[in-house]
Short mmCIF file of C-alpha atoms in Angstrom, two decimals:
data_model
loop_
_atom_site.label_atom_id
_atom_site.label_comp_id
_atom_site.label_asym_id
_atom_site.label_seq_id
_atom_site.Cartn_x
_atom_site.Cartn_y
_atom_site.Cartn_z
CA MET O 1455 -120.06 66.94 90.81
CA PRO O 1456 -121.74 67.08 94.29
CA LYS O 1457 -122.41 64.08 96.75
CA LEU O 1458 -125.85 63.51 96.27
CA THR O 1459 -127.09 63.41 99.75
CA GLU O 1460 -130.34 63.77 101.51
CA THR O 1461 -130.40 68.05 101.86
CA PHE O 1462 -128.87 68.70 98.00
CA SER O 1463 -130.79 66.31 96.58
CA ASN O 1464 -134.33 67.94 98.55
CA LYS O 1465 -133.40 71.78 97.40
CA LEU O 1466 -132.42 71.10 93.79
CA PRO O 1467 -134.96 73.11 92.01
CA HIS O 1468 -136.99 71.34 89.39
CA ALA O 1469 -136.14 71.95 85.35
CA LYS O 1470 -137.73 74.74 83.94
CA ALA O 1471 -138.00 72.29 80.26
CA GLY O 1472 -136.52 68.90 79.92
CA THR O 1473 -134.66 67.14 82.32
CA ASP O 1474 -131.57 68.52 84.25
CA LYS O 1475 -129.15 65.31 85.74
CA TYR O 1476 -126.95 65.76 87.99
CA TRP O 1477 -124.46 63.30 88.89
CA ASP O 1478 -122.41 61.67 92.08
CA ALA O 1479 -119.59 63.08 93.12
CA GLU O 1480 -118.56 59.54 94.74
CA ILE O 1481 -120.88 56.39 93.79
CA LYS O 1482 -120.18 56.40 89.32
CA GLY O 1483 -122.76 55.78 88.20
CA LEU O 1484 -125.56 56.91 90.38
CA VAL O 1485 -127.73 59.59 88.61
CA LEU O 1486 -131.01 62.15 89.82
CA PHE O 1487 -133.23 62.92 87.43
CA VAL O 1488 -134.87 66.32 87.69
CA GLY O 1489 -138.17 66.52 85.51
CA LYS O 1490 -140.58 69.69 85.77
CA ARG O 1491 -142.36 67.88 88.74
CA SER O 1492 -140.23 65.00 89.86
CA LYS O 1493 -137.16 63.76 90.63
CA THR O 1494 -135.83 60.11 89.66
CA TRP O 1495 -132.64 57.93 91.02
CA TYR O 1496 -131.44 56.01 87.60
CA PHE O 1497 -128.38 53.88 88.13
CA GLN O 1498 -126.02 54.06 84.35
CA LYS O 1499 -122.74 52.98 83.75
CA ASP O 1500 -121.26 51.29 80.06
CA VAL O 1501 -121.13 48.12 79.17
CA GLY O 1502 -120.35 46.27 76.07
CA GLY O 1503 -120.93 49.99 73.69
CA GLN O 1504 -124.38 50.45 75.26
CA THR O 1505 -125.45 52.85 77.96
CA LYS O 1506 -127.42 50.50 80.72
CA ARG O 1507 -129.49 52.82 82.30
CA ILE O 1508 -131.88 50.62 85.66
CA LEU O 1509 -134.42 52.73 87.47
CA ILE O 1510 -134.32 52.42 91.35
CA GLY O 1511 -136.79 55.06 91.96
CA ARG O 1512 -138.52 58.62 92.69
CA PHE O 1513 -137.22 61.00 95.41
CA PRO O 1514 -138.02 61.19 97.78
CA ILE O 1515 -140.25 58.36 97.99
CA ILE O 1516 -136.72 56.61 98.12
CA SER O 1517 -134.48 58.40 99.90
CA ALA O 1518 -130.78 59.82 99.06
CA GLN O 1519 -129.20 57.17 101.16
CA ALA O 1520 -130.96 54.05 100.02
CA ALA O 1521 -130.74 55.22 96.69
CA ARG O 1522 -126.59 55.34 97.50
CA GLN O 1523 -126.86 52.45 98.47
CA THR O 1524 -128.86 50.38 95.95
CA ALA O 1525 -126.28 52.32 93.60
CA LEU O 1526 -123.06 50.45 95.28
CA GLY O 1527 -125.49 46.92 95.00
CA PHE O 1528 -125.56 47.63 91.06
CA ALA O 1529 -121.85 48.55 90.70
CA LEU O 1530 -120.76 45.52 92.03
CA GLU O 1531 -123.01 43.61 90.52
CA MET O 1532 -121.97 44.67 87.28
CA GLY O 1533 -118.44 44.29 88.37
CA ARG O 1534 -118.88 40.58 87.88
CA GLY O 1535 -120.44 40.88 85.01
CA ALA O 1536 -123.98 40.36 86.23
CA GLY O 1537 -124.75 44.04 84.02
CA LYS O 1538 -125.03 41.76 80.83
CA ALA O 1539 -128.84 41.86 82.16
CA ALA O 1540 -129.45 45.20 83.52
CA GLN O 1541 -132.44 46.86 81.22
CA ILE O 1542 -131.35 49.51 78.11
CA GLY O 1543 -132.59 52.73 79.81
CA ALA O 1544 -135.71 53.74 78.51
CA PRO O 1545 -136.26 55.65 74.86
CA THR O 1546 -137.28 59.03 74.66
CA LEU O 1547 -140.78 59.75 73.89
CA GLU O 1548 -138.74 61.23 70.52
CA ALA O 1549 -136.66 57.65 69.51
CA ALA O 1550 -139.76 56.16 70.11
CA MET O 1551 -142.36 57.94 67.55
CA GLU O 1552 -139.36 57.73 65.18
CA GLY O 1553 -139.32 53.82 66.20
CA TYR O 1554 -142.96 53.41 66.18
CA LEU O 1555 -142.63 55.23 62.66
CA ALA O 1556 -140.08 52.63 61.23
CA ARG O 1557 -142.05 49.56 62.14
CA PRO O 1558 -142.52 47.30 59.19
CA LYS O 1559 -146.47 48.36 58.79
CA LEU O 1560 -145.85 51.12 56.92
CA ARG O 1561 -148.31 54.25 57.55
CA SER O 1562 -148.59 57.01 54.18
CA GLU O 1563 -145.87 59.62 54.99
CA THR O 1564 -148.75 62.10 54.98
CA ASN O 1565 -149.93 60.08 58.19
CA LYS O 1566 -146.32 60.27 59.29
CA ILE O 1567 -145.91 64.02 58.85
CA GLY O 1568 -148.91 64.44 60.39
CA MET O 1569 -147.79 62.72 63.65
CA ARG O 1570 -144.78 63.93 64.14
CA ALA O 1571 -146.55 67.07 63.80
CA GLN O 1572 -148.88 66.97 66.45
CA LEU O 1573 -147.18 65.65 68.85
CA SER O 1574 -143.90 68.33 68.07
CA LEU O 1575 -146.90 70.61 68.79
CA HIS O 1576 -148.67 69.10 72.00
CA LEU O 1577 -146.16 67.19 73.96
CA LYS O 1578 -142.61 69.41 72.89
CA ASP O 1579 -141.70 69.35 76.36
CA TRP O 1580 -141.93 65.61 76.52
CA MET O 1581 -139.95 65.07 73.28
CA ARG O 1582 -136.46 64.29 75.54
CA LEU O 1583 -137.98 62.91 78.11
CA PRO O 1584 -137.42 58.92 78.36
CA LEU O 1585 -140.90 57.33 78.66
CA ASP O 1586 -140.64 56.21 82.09
CA GLU O 1587 -139.77 59.03 83.82
CA ILE O 1588 -143.75 60.53 81.66
CA SER O 1589 -146.23 60.66 84.91
CA LYS O 1590 -150.05 59.11 84.79
CA GLY O 1591 -150.30 63.07 86.58
CA MET O 1592 -148.68 64.53 83.69
CA MET O 1593 -150.64 62.99 81.43
CA VAL O 1594 -154.08 63.73 82.72
CA ARG O 1595 -153.08 67.18 83.43
CA ARG O 1596 -151.95 68.08 79.38
CA HIS O 1597 -155.07 65.72 78.66
CA GLN O 1598 -156.68 68.70 80.92
CA ALA O 1599 -154.60 71.53 79.63
CA MET O 1600 -155.95 70.83 76.08
CA SER O 1601 -159.56 70.10 76.71
CA GLY O 1602 -160.28 73.06 74.58
CA SER O 1603 -160.24 71.11 71.64
CA PRO O 1604 -161.44 67.62 72.44
CA SER O 1605 -160.99 65.36 70.11
CA ALA O 1606 -157.18 67.08 69.60
CA ALA O 1607 -156.76 66.15 72.98
CA ASN O 1608 -158.11 62.82 72.70
CA HIS O 1609 -156.18 61.68 69.21
CA VAL O 1610 -152.73 63.66 70.25
CA LEU O 1611 -152.52 61.14 73.58
CA ARG O 1612 -153.77 58.21 72.05
CA SER O 1613 -151.31 58.63 69.85
CA PHE O 1614 -148.63 58.80 72.50
CA ARG O 1615 -150.38 55.35 74.07
CA ALA O 1616 -149.82 53.80 70.36
CA ILE O 1617 -146.26 54.49 70.55
CA TYR O 1618 -145.68 53.85 74.40
CA ASN O 1619 -146.55 50.63 73.78
CA HIS O 1620 -144.85 49.86 70.81
CA ALA O 1621 -141.87 50.94 72.94
CA ARG O 1622 -143.33 48.24 75.72
CA ARG O 1623 -142.36 45.30 73.24
CA THR O 1624 -139.11 45.98 73.76
CA CYS O 1625 -138.39 48.11 77.08
CA ASP O 1626 -139.08 47.03 80.59
CA LEU O 1627 -141.75 50.15 81.22
CA ALA O 1628 -145.40 49.90 83.65
CA GLU O 1629 -148.04 50.70 81.58
CA CYS O 1630 -149.11 53.70 79.58
CA PRO O 1631 -150.05 56.12 81.64
CA THR O 1632 -152.79 56.89 79.58
CA MET O 1633 -154.98 54.83 81.60
CA ALA O 1634 -155.27 57.43 84.10
CA ILE O 1635 -156.96 59.30 81.52
CA GLU O 1636 -160.75 60.68 81.84
CA TRP O 1637 -161.16 60.64 78.00
CA PHE O 1638 -163.21 63.05 76.42
CA GLU O 1639 -166.82 62.13 74.47
CA ASP O 1640 -166.22 61.53 70.64
CA LYS O 1641 -169.18 63.56 69.00
CA PRO O 1642 -168.70 62.96 65.30
CA ASP O 1643 -168.95 66.00 63.68
CA GLY O 1644 -171.53 64.24 60.70
CA ARG O 1645 -172.83 66.84 59.07
CA ILE O 1646 -173.08 66.58 55.49
CA ILE O 1647 -173.55 69.41 52.48
CA GLU O 1648 -177.41 69.01 52.70
CA ASN O 1649 -178.38 71.97 49.29
CA LEU O 1650 -175.63 70.75 47.04
CA ARG O 1651 -177.34 73.46 44.67
CA HIS O 1652 -175.72 76.37 47.12
CA TRP O 1653 -172.24 74.19 47.16
CA ARG O 1654 -172.33 74.90 43.25
CA LYS O 1655 -172.80 77.64 43.41
CA THR O 1656 -170.18 78.54 46.61
CA ILE O 1657 -167.86 76.27 44.65
CA ASP O 1658 -168.41 78.68 41.47
CA ASP O 1659 -167.13 81.74 43.10
CA LEU O 1660 -164.13 81.22 44.61
CA PRO O 1661 -161.61 83.48 42.81
CA ASN O 1662 -158.72 80.36 42.63
CA PRO O 1663 -159.48 77.99 40.08
CA ILE O 1664 -156.94 75.64 41.82
CA HIS O 1665 -159.42 75.91 45.44
CA ARG O 1666 -162.53 74.94 43.31
CA VAL O 1667 -161.61 71.98 41.05
CA PHE O 1668 -159.55 70.44 44.70
CA TYR O 1669 -163.39 70.49 46.56
CA GLU O 1670 -165.04 69.60 43.00
CA LEU O 1671 -162.82 66.20 42.70
CA LEU O 1672 -163.52 65.38 47.22
CA LEU O 1673 -167.05 65.57 46.29
CA PHE O 1674 -167.02 63.31 43.12
CA THR O 1675 -164.14 61.27 44.60
CA GLY O 1676 -165.20 60.56 48.23
CA LEU O 1677 -160.98 61.08 48.99
CA ARG O 1678 -159.98 62.32 52.26
CA LYS O 1679 -158.30 65.37 51.55
CA THR O 1680 -155.02 64.75 52.37
CA GLU O 1681 -155.08 62.23 49.23
CA VAL O 1682 -156.33 65.06 46.90
CA PHE O 1683 -153.87 67.67 47.83
CA THR O 1684 -150.71 65.35 47.44
CA LEU O 1685 -152.18 63.94 43.82
CA LYS O 1686 -149.80 64.15 41.26
CA TRP O 1687 -150.44 63.78 37.38
CA ASP O 1688 -148.28 60.05 37.27
CA GLN O 1689 -151.44 58.96 39.51
CA ILE O 1690 -153.94 60.08 37.17
CA HIS O 1691 -154.52 57.13 34.29
CA GLU O 1692 -157.25 57.00 31.85
CA ASP O 1693 -159.17 54.52 33.99
CA ARG O 1694 -158.58 55.55 37.76
CA ILE O 1695 -156.78 56.90 40.42
CA HIS O 1696 -153.91 55.10 41.93
CA LEU O 1697 -152.31 56.00 45.36
CA PRO O 1698 -149.48 54.46 45.99
CA MET O 1699 -150.23 54.18 50.14
CA THR O 1700 -153.19 55.33 51.86
CA LYS O 1701 -154.08 55.96 55.86
CA ASN O 1702 -154.70 52.21 56.08
CA GLY O 1703 -151.23 51.70 54.83
CA ARG O 1704 -151.76 50.10 51.49
CA SER O 1705 -152.20 51.81 48.08
CA PHE O 1706 -155.52 52.21 46.15
CA ASP O 1707 -157.44 52.67 43.26
CA LEU O 1708 -160.36 54.49 42.46
CA PRO O 1709 -162.67 54.39 39.30
CA ILE O 1710 -162.98 57.42 37.54
CA LEU O 1711 -165.43 58.61 34.78
CA GLN O 1712 -164.88 61.01 31.86
CA LEU O 1713 -166.36 63.71 34.29
CA HIS O 1714 -163.61 63.35 36.26
CA HIS O 1715 -160.71 63.81 33.90
CA GLU O 1716 -163.65 67.05 33.10
CA ILE O 1717 -162.62 68.23 36.10
CA LEU O 1718 -159.15 68.13 36.39
CA ALA O 1719 -158.96 69.81 32.83
CA PRO O 1720 -158.08 73.26 33.69
CA LEU O 1721 -155.29 72.36 36.11
CA ARG O 1722 -153.13 70.49 33.25
CA PRO O 1723 -151.48 73.05 31.79
CA LEU O 1724 -150.06 74.38 35.66
CA SER O 1725 -148.11 72.17 36.28
CA ARG O 1726 -146.39 69.28 35.20
CA ASP O 1727 -145.69 67.64 38.96
CA TRP O 1728 -148.78 68.08 41.61
CA VAL O 1729 -152.19 68.63 40.40
CA PHE O 1730 -152.99 70.87 43.15
CA PRO O 1731 -149.69 73.37 42.95
CA SER O 1732 -148.89 75.70 45.46
CA PRO O 1733 -145.32 77.95 45.06
CA LYS O 1734 -145.79 79.31 48.15
CA SER O 1735 -145.81 76.08 50.19
CA GLU O 1736 -142.83 74.12 50.70
CA THR O 1737 -143.96 71.10 49.80
CA GLY O 1738 -144.94 72.39 46.53
CA HIS O 1739 -148.43 71.61 46.84
CA ILE O 1740 -151.85 73.00 48.41
CA THR O 1741 -151.84 71.98 52.03
CA ARG O 1742 -154.34 75.15 53.17
CA PRO O 1743 -156.90 75.76 50.00
CA GLU O 1744 -160.05 78.99 51.18
CA ARG O 1745 -161.83 77.94 53.51
CA LEU O 1746 -165.67 77.03 53.71
CA LYS O 1747 -168.25 76.99 55.20
CA TYR O 1748 -168.50 72.91 53.99
CA ASN O 1749 -165.21 71.48 55.56
CA PRO O 1750 -163.36 68.71 53.52
CA HIS O 1751 -164.39 65.37 54.99
CA MET O 1752 -168.20 67.22 55.07
CA HIS O 1753 -167.48 66.33 51.23
CA ARG O 1754 -166.53 62.76 51.78
CA ARG O 1755 -169.33 62.31 54.04
CA THR O 1756 -171.81 63.43 51.18
CA PHE O 1757 -170.30 61.80 48.69
CA ALA O 1758 -171.40 58.23 50.59
CA THR O 1759 -174.74 59.61 51.98
CA VAL O 1760 -175.81 60.40 48.31
CA ALA O 1761 -174.04 57.01 47.19
CA MET O 1762 -176.26 54.96 49.32
CA GLU O 1763 -179.43 56.75 48.48
CA ALA O 1764 -179.08 56.14 44.71
CA GLY O 1765 -179.16 52.25 45.42
CA VAL O 1766 -175.12 51.43 45.56
CA LEU O 1767 -175.36 49.24 48.39
CA GLU O 1768 -173.30 49.30 51.91
CA GLU O 1769 -170.20 47.31 51.16
CA ILE O 1770 -169.38 49.48 47.75
CA VAL O 1771 -169.52 52.48 49.22
CA GLY O 1772 -167.14 51.02 51.40
CA ARG O 1773 -164.36 49.84 48.47
CA LEU O 1774 -164.90 53.16 47.32
CA LEU O 1775 -164.42 55.68 50.27
CA ASN O 1776 -161.26 52.31 50.82
CA HIS O 1777 -163.09 51.58 53.86
CA THR O 1778 -160.99 48.09 55.23
CA PRO O 1779 -163.87 45.06 55.49
CA LEU O 1780 -165.55 44.27 58.51
CA SER O 1781 -165.85 40.70 57.29
CA ILE O 1782 -163.22 38.18 56.60
CA THR O 1783 -164.64 37.18 53.52
CA GLY O 1784 -164.37 40.98 52.77
CA GLN O 1785 -160.58 41.71 53.80
CA ARG O 1786 -159.15 38.26 52.14
CA TYR O 1787 -161.39 37.21 49.63
CA VAL O 1788 -163.77 39.86 47.75
CA LYS O 1789 -161.31 41.55 45.49
CA PRO O 1790 -163.74 43.26 42.71
CA SER O 1791 -162.03 44.53 39.83
CA LEU O 1792 -162.66 48.37 38.78
CA ASP O 1793 -165.35 48.22 36.34
CA ALA O 1794 -166.98 46.11 38.56
CA LEU O 1795 -167.39 49.64 41.07
CA ARG O 1796 -167.70 51.76 38.03
CA PRO O 1797 -171.17 51.89 37.46
CA SER O 1798 -171.66 52.28 40.90
CA MET O 1799 -169.00 55.62 40.87
CA GLN O 1800 -171.28 56.44 37.81
CA SER O 1801 -174.64 56.00 39.61
CA VAL O 1802 -173.11 58.53 42.34
CA CYS O 1803 -171.60 60.93 40.32
CA ASP O 1804 -175.00 61.29 37.96
CA GLU O 1805 -177.16 61.65 41.38
CA LEU O 1806 -174.67 64.39 42.74
CA SER O 1807 -175.12 66.37 39.70
CA ARG O 1808 -178.74 66.08 39.39
CA ARG O 1809 -179.14 67.51 42.72
CA MET O 1810 -176.45 70.27 42.00
CA GLU O 1811 -179.49 70.66 38.99
CA THR O 1812 -182.81 70.72 41.00
CA PRO O 1813 -184.39 72.09 43.64
CA VAL O 1814 -183.37 69.27 46.58
CA LYS O 1815 -186.34 68.68 48.59
CA GLY O 1816 -187.24 68.20 52.16
#
């Protein structure tokens, strides 16, 4: 191990990936973390079976001489027992993410898989970095690098913010570096399926019957695509579809009609487990149905729009879509039964069917 002098530290090349660590030959516990763009001094020591890491500061703002003197001071304090109060080193982004996903307020497994996949794709080179090594400058540069997909850039780095702020509850971390980001303007798609007769013909022309039923069920239930992808036959009951865990962290029962059973009937013989099976998929169910000009979320927006136009109250539309009510009364007190919601589901399905048979008037 070398002596971490000013000259030696200045000549160290930045890491090509992740973080390189250089320990001082004379002062036990003094370490220089070298990332892709920064160099940071720490003092680190094992105390009571745990690794305690104390941030000293950035190099060259904190010189090698100042870092060495500070580290000697920490070593003396720990020798007298004061090290028990030293902070535990900041977790890596990967560890913080797992801690966030394991919190008591559970989210759906699909949501967890999605967050892991997104961060592993877009923030792969940060996953093993301690959170306090991820700077504002890094955050701004990554956000700009993803500017080709503004919505994805915002979504990924807002997920980072949620993870970081969750870690701050137990770790001594500065304010989240996403504070430096100028967020891209979010422009909701907002499109619906205007011509349902054309949609009907498009769906009927699909060669894969599983994909046909997938899009039909989306439109006639308003469910999210991942909720439909992962449906199992034991969740399909005579009077309802039961989702044990949804995006908002709770179970959901959607009233269904004879029409829904007729939509699903062609798939019954295909699998005992998955409603939408795919032997080529690692999950066992479809994940990428044939792409149409009508994307999956357009079906959900169309369901909601047609419901409103059919005279269904907005509060009831929200219940059918499994949206969290805005009012305290709606959240805590009003719990409509499936039988109370079923007439509204009938109205929506009747209106959807009518529009497929009759030319839509502009």
